[in-house]
Coordinates of N, CA and C and ligand atoms in Angstrom, one line a residue:
M1 N 51.9 136.8 55.1 CA 53.1 137.6 55.2 C 54.3 136.6 55.2
I2 N 55.2 136.8 54.3 CA 56.4 136.0 54.2 C 57.5 136.9 54.5
T3 N 58.4 136.6 55.5 CA 59.4 137.6 55.9 C 60.8 136.9 56.2
Q4 N 61.8 137.7 56.0 CA 63.1 137.3 56.4 C 63.5 137.9 57.8
N5 N 62.6 138.8 58.3 CA 62.8 139.4 59.6 C 62.9 138.3 60.7
I6 N 63.7 138.5 61.6 CA 63.9 137.5 62.7 C 63.5 138.1 64.1
D7 N 63.0 139.3 64.1 CA 62.8 140.1 65.3 C 61.3 140.2 65.7
G8 N 60.4 139.5 65.0 CA 59.0 139.6 65.4 C 58.3 140.9 65.1
L9 N 59.0 141.7 64.3 CA 58.4 143.0 63.9 C 57.0 142.9 63.4
H10 N 56.8 142.0 62.5 CA 55.4 141.9 61.9 C 54.4 141.5 62.9
Q11 N 54.7 140.6 63.8 CA 53.8 140.2 64.8 C 53.5 141.3 65.7
R12 N 54.5 142.1 66.1 CA 54.3 143.2 67.0 C 53.4 144.3 66.3
A13 N 53.4 144.3 65.0 CA 52.6 145.3 64.2 C 51.2 144.7 64.0
G14 N 50.9 143.5 64.4 CA 49.6 143.0 64.4 C 49.4 141.9 63.4
S15 N 50.4 141.5 62.6 CA 50.2 140.4 61.6 C 50.1 139.1 62.4
T16 N 49.2 138.2 62.1 CA 49.0 137.0 62.8 C 49.4 135.8 62.0
D17 N 49.5 135.8 60.7 CA 49.9 134.7 59.9 C 51.2 135.1 59.2
V18 N 52.3 134.8 59.9 CA 53.6 135.2 59.4 C 54.5 134.0 59.2
I19 N 55.0 133.9 58.0 CA 56.0 132.8 57.6 C 57.4 133.4 57.8
E20 N 58.1 132.9 58.8 CA 59.5 133.4 59.0 C 60.5 132.5 58.4
L21 N 61.0 132.9 57.2 CA 62.0 132.1 56.5 C 63.3 132.0 57.2
H22 N 63.7 133.0 58.0 CA 65.0 132.9 58.6 C 64.8 132.7 60.1
G23 N 63.6 132.3 60.6 CA 63.4 131.9 62.0 C 63.1 133.2 62.8
N24 N 63.2 133.0 64.1 CA 62.9 134.1 65.0 C 63.8 134.1 66.2
A25 N 64.5 135.3 66.3 CA 65.5 135.4 67.4 C 64.9 135.5 68.8
M26 N 63.6 135.6 68.9 CA 63.0 135.6 70.2 C 62.7 134.2 70.8
R27 N 63.1 133.2 70.0 CA 62.9 131.8 70.5 C 64.2 131.1 70.4
A28 N 64.4 130.1 71.3 CA 65.5 129.2 71.2 C 65.0 127.8 71.0
G29 N 65.8 126.9 70.4 CA 65.3 125.6 70.2 C 66.5 124.6 70.3
C30 N 66.1 123.3 70.6 CA 67.0 122.2 70.7 C 67.4 121.7 69.3
L31 N 68.7 121.5 69.1 CA 69.1 121.0 67.8 C 68.9 119.5 67.7
G32 N 68.6 118.8 68.9 CA 68.4 117.4 68.9 C 66.9 117.0 68.6
C33 N 66.0 117.6 69.4 CA 64.6 117.2 69.3 C 63.6 118.3 68.9
G34 N 64.1 119.5 68.8 CA 63.3 120.6 68.3 C 62.5 121.3 69.4
K35 N 62.6 120.9 70.6 CA 61.8 121.6 71.7 C 62.2 123.1 71.7
E36 N 61.2 123.9 72.0 CA 61.5 125.4 72.0 C 61.2 126.0 73.3
W37 N 61.9 127.2 73.5 CA 61.8 128.0 74.7 C 61.8 129.5 74.3
P38 N 61.2 130.3 75.1 CA 61.4 131.8 74.8 C 62.9 132.1 74.9
R39 N 63.5 132.8 74.0 CA 64.9 133.1 74.1 C 65.3 133.8 75.4
A40 N 64.4 134.7 75.9 CA 64.7 135.4 77.2 C 64.9 134.4 78.3
E41 N 64.1 133.3 78.3 CA 64.3 132.3 79.4 C 65.7 131.6 79.3
V42 N 66.1 131.3 78.1 CA 67.5 130.7 78.0 C 68.5 131.7 78.4
Q43 N 68.3 133.0 78.0 CA 69.3 134.0 78.4 C 69.4 134.1 79.9
R44 N 68.2 134.0 80.6 CA 68.2 134.0 82.0 C 68.9 132.9 82.6
W45 N 68.8 131.7 82.1 CA 69.6 130.5 82.6 C 71.0 130.8 82.5
M46 N 71.5 131.5 81.5 CA 72.9 131.8 81.4 C 73.3 133.0 82.3
E47 N 72.5 134.0 82.3 CA 73.0 135.2 83.0 C 72.7 135.2 84.5
V48 N 71.6 134.6 84.9 CA 71.2 134.6 86.3 C 71.6 133.3 86.9
D49 N 71.4 132.1 86.2 CA 71.7 130.8 86.8 C 73.1 130.4 86.6
G50 N 73.8 131.1 85.7 CA 75.2 130.7 85.4 C 75.4 129.5 84.5
V51 N 74.4 129.1 83.7 CA 74.6 128.0 82.8 C 75.5 128.4 81.7
E52 N 76.6 127.7 81.5 CA 77.6 128.1 80.5 C 77.1 127.8 79.1
E53 N 76.6 126.5 78.8 CA 76.1 126.1 77.5 C 74.7 125.5 77.7
P54 N 73.7 126.2 77.4 CA 72.3 125.7 77.7 C 72.0 124.4 76.8
T55 N 71.4 123.4 77.5 CA 71.0 122.2 76.8 C 69.6 121.9 77.1
C56 N 69.1 121.0 76.3 CA 67.6 120.6 76.3 C 67.4 119.7 77.5
D57 N 66.3 120.0 78.3 CA 65.9 119.2 79.4 C 65.3 117.9 79.0
A58 N 64.9 117.8 77.7 CA 64.2 116.6 77.3 C 65.2 115.6 76.7
C59 N 66.2 116.0 75.9 CA 67.2 115.1 75.3 C 68.6 115.4 75.5
G60 N 68.9 116.6 76.1 CA 70.3 116.9 76.4 C 71.0 117.6 75.2
G61 N 70.3 117.8 74.1 CA 70.9 118.4 72.9 C 71.2 119.9 73.2
P62 N 72.1 120.5 72.3 CA 72.5 121.9 72.5 C 71.3 122.8 72.0
L63 N 71.2 123.9 72.7 CA 70.2 124.9 72.3 C 70.8 126.0 71.4
K64 N 70.0 126.6 70.6 CA 70.5 127.6 69.6 C 69.3 128.5 69.4
P65 N 69.6 129.8 69.2 CA 68.5 130.7 68.8 C 67.8 130.1 67.5
K66 N 66.5 130.3 67.4 CA 65.7 129.7 66.3 C 65.8 130.6 65.1
T67 N 67.0 131.0 64.7 CA 67.3 131.7 63.5 C 68.1 130.8 62.6
I68 N 68.1 131.1 61.3 CA 68.9 130.3 60.4 C 70.3 130.9 60.3
S69 N 71.3 130.0 60.6 CA 72.7 130.4 60.6 C 73.3 130.2 59.2
F70 N 74.4 130.8 58.9 CA 75.0 130.7 57.6 C 75.4 129.2 57.5
G71 N 75.1 128.7 56.3 CA 75.4 127.3 56.0 C 74.3 126.3 56.5
Q72 N 73.3 126.8 57.3 CA 72.2 126.0 57.7 C 71.1 126.0 56.7
A73 N 70.4 124.9 56.5 CA 69.3 124.8 55.5 C 68.2 125.7 55.9
M74 N 67.5 126.2 55.0 CA 66.2 127.0 55.2 C 65.2 126.0 55.9
P75 N 64.3 126.5 56.7 CA 63.4 125.6 57.4 C 62.4 125.1 56.3
E76 N 62.3 123.8 56.3 CA 61.6 123.1 55.2 C 60.1 123.4 55.1
A77 N 59.5 123.3 56.3 CA 58.0 123.5 56.3 C 57.7 125.0 55.9
E78 N 58.4 125.9 56.5 CA 58.2 127.4 56.2 C 58.5 127.7 54.7
T79 N 59.6 127.1 54.2 CA 59.9 127.4 52.8 C 58.9 126.8 51.8
R80 N 58.4 125.6 52.1 CA 57.4 124.9 51.3 C 56.1 125.7 51.3
R81 N 55.7 126.2 52.5 CA 54.5 127.0 52.6 C 54.7 128.3 51.9
A82 N 55.8 128.9 52.0 CA 56.0 130.2 51.4 C 55.9 130.1 49.8
F83 N 56.5 129.0 49.3 CA 56.3 128.8 47.8 C 54.8 128.5 47.5
M84 N 54.2 127.8 48.3 CA 52.8 127.4 48.0 C 51.9 128.7 48.1
E85 N 52.1 129.5 49.1 CA 51.4 130.8 49.2 C 51.7 131.7 48.1
A86 N 52.9 131.8 47.7 CA 53.3 132.7 46.6 C 52.7 132.3 45.3
R87 N 52.7 131.0 45.0 CA 52.1 130.4 43.8 C 50.6 130.7 43.8
A88 N 49.9 130.6 44.9 CA 48.5 130.8 45.0 C 48.0 132.2 45.0
A89 N 49.0 133.2 45.2 CA 48.6 134.6 45.4 C 48.2 135.2 44.0
D90 N 47.2 136.0 44.1 CA 46.8 136.8 42.9 C 47.8 138.0 42.7
L91 N 48.3 138.5 43.8 CA 49.3 139.6 43.7 C 50.3 139.3 44.8
L92 N 51.6 139.5 44.4 CA 52.7 139.4 45.4 C 53.5 140.7 45.4
I93 N 53.7 141.3 46.5 CA 54.4 142.5 46.6 C 55.6 142.2 47.5
A94 N 56.8 142.5 46.9 CA 58.1 142.3 47.6 C 58.6 143.7 48.1
I95 N 58.7 143.8 49.4 CA 59.1 145.1 49.9 C 60.3 145.0 50.9
G96 N 61.2 145.9 50.7 CA 62.2 146.2 51.7 C 63.3 145.1 51.8
S97 N 63.5 144.3 50.8 CA 64.6 143.3 50.9 C 65.5 143.3 49.7
S98 N 66.8 143.3 50.0 CA 67.7 143.2 48.9 C 68.0 141.7 48.6
L99 N 67.4 140.8 49.5 CA 67.6 139.4 49.5 C 69.1 139.0 49.7
V100 N 69.8 140.0 50.3 CA 71.2 139.7 50.7 C 71.3 139.8 52.2
V101 N 72.1 138.8 52.8 CA 72.3 138.8 54.2 C 73.7 138.9 54.5
F102 N 74.1 139.8 55.4 CA 75.5 139.9 55.7 C 75.8 139.2 57.0
R103 N 77.0 138.6 57.1 CA 77.4 137.9 58.3 C 77.7 138.9 59.4
R104 N 77.2 138.8 60.6 CA 77.4 139.8 61.6 C 78.4 139.4 62.7
R105 N 78.2 138.2 63.2 CA 79.1 137.8 64.3 C 79.0 136.3 64.4
R106 N 80.0 135.7 65.1 CA 80.0 134.3 65.4 C 79.3 134.0 66.7
G107 N 79.0 132.7 66.9 CA 78.4 132.3 68.2 C 76.9 132.3 68.2
S108 N 76.3 131.6 69.2 CA 74.9 131.5 69.1 C 74.2 132.3 70.2
F109 N 74.7 132.4 71.4 CA 74.2 133.2 72.4 C 75.2 134.2 72.9
R110 N 74.7 135.3 73.4 CA 75.6 136.3 73.9 C 75.3 136.6 75.3
R111 N 76.4 136.8 76.1 CA 76.2 137.2 77.5 C 76.3 138.7 77.5
R112 N 75.7 139.3 78.5 CA 75.8 140.7 78.7 C 76.7 140.9 79.9
S113 N 77.7 141.9 79.7 CA 78.6 142.2 80.8 C 77.8 143.0 81.8
R114 N 78.4 143.2 83.0 CA 77.7 144.0 84.0 C 77.5 145.5 83.5
A115 N 78.3 145.9 82.6 CA 78.1 147.2 82.0 C 77.0 147.3 81.0
G116 N 76.4 146.1 80.7 CA 75.2 146.1 79.8 C 75.6 145.9 78.3
R117 N 76.9 145.8 78.1 CA 77.4 145.5 76.7 C 77.4 144.1 76.4
A118 N 77.0 143.7 75.2 CA 76.9 142.3 74.8 C 78.3 141.9 74.3
S119 N 78.6 140.6 74.6 CA 79.9 140.0 74.1 C 79.6 138.6 73.7
S120 N 80.4 138.0 72.8 CA 80.2 136.7 72.3 C 80.6 135.7 73.4
S121 N 79.8 134.6 73.6 CA 80.2 133.6 74.6 C 80.9 132.5 74.0
S122 N 80.9 132.4 72.7 CA 81.7 131.3 72.0 C 82.3 131.8 70.7
T123 N 83.3 131.1 70.3 CA 83.9 131.5 69.0 C 83.9 130.4 68.1
Ligands
LIG1 ZN1 66.0 118.2 72.9

């Protein structure tokens, strides 16, 4: 399965071999060394522990959701594997994608207000 989804939908549906071309919003990663955390854990650091800008405990690099942002290169390994799998397939079915992505908001992490509404933490 090759997907642009970033929400883990295919994994929740039972797919175990998923190539995520646009990353996964359920994970966060260090831009310096690549170390990863569950996104919920990083959100907890911000919302419960009061961390303004989460950084990596291994190298001090900034953390970002593991999704591909506008202007950011596609993930090399996943893209290479997607091309390899597509070339090797006897049949390829493309479903549910216009292959167009619209810009939604700026910023990498969002804080939730006490009322439960999300707002951008950076601009
Ligand atoms: Zn790091």
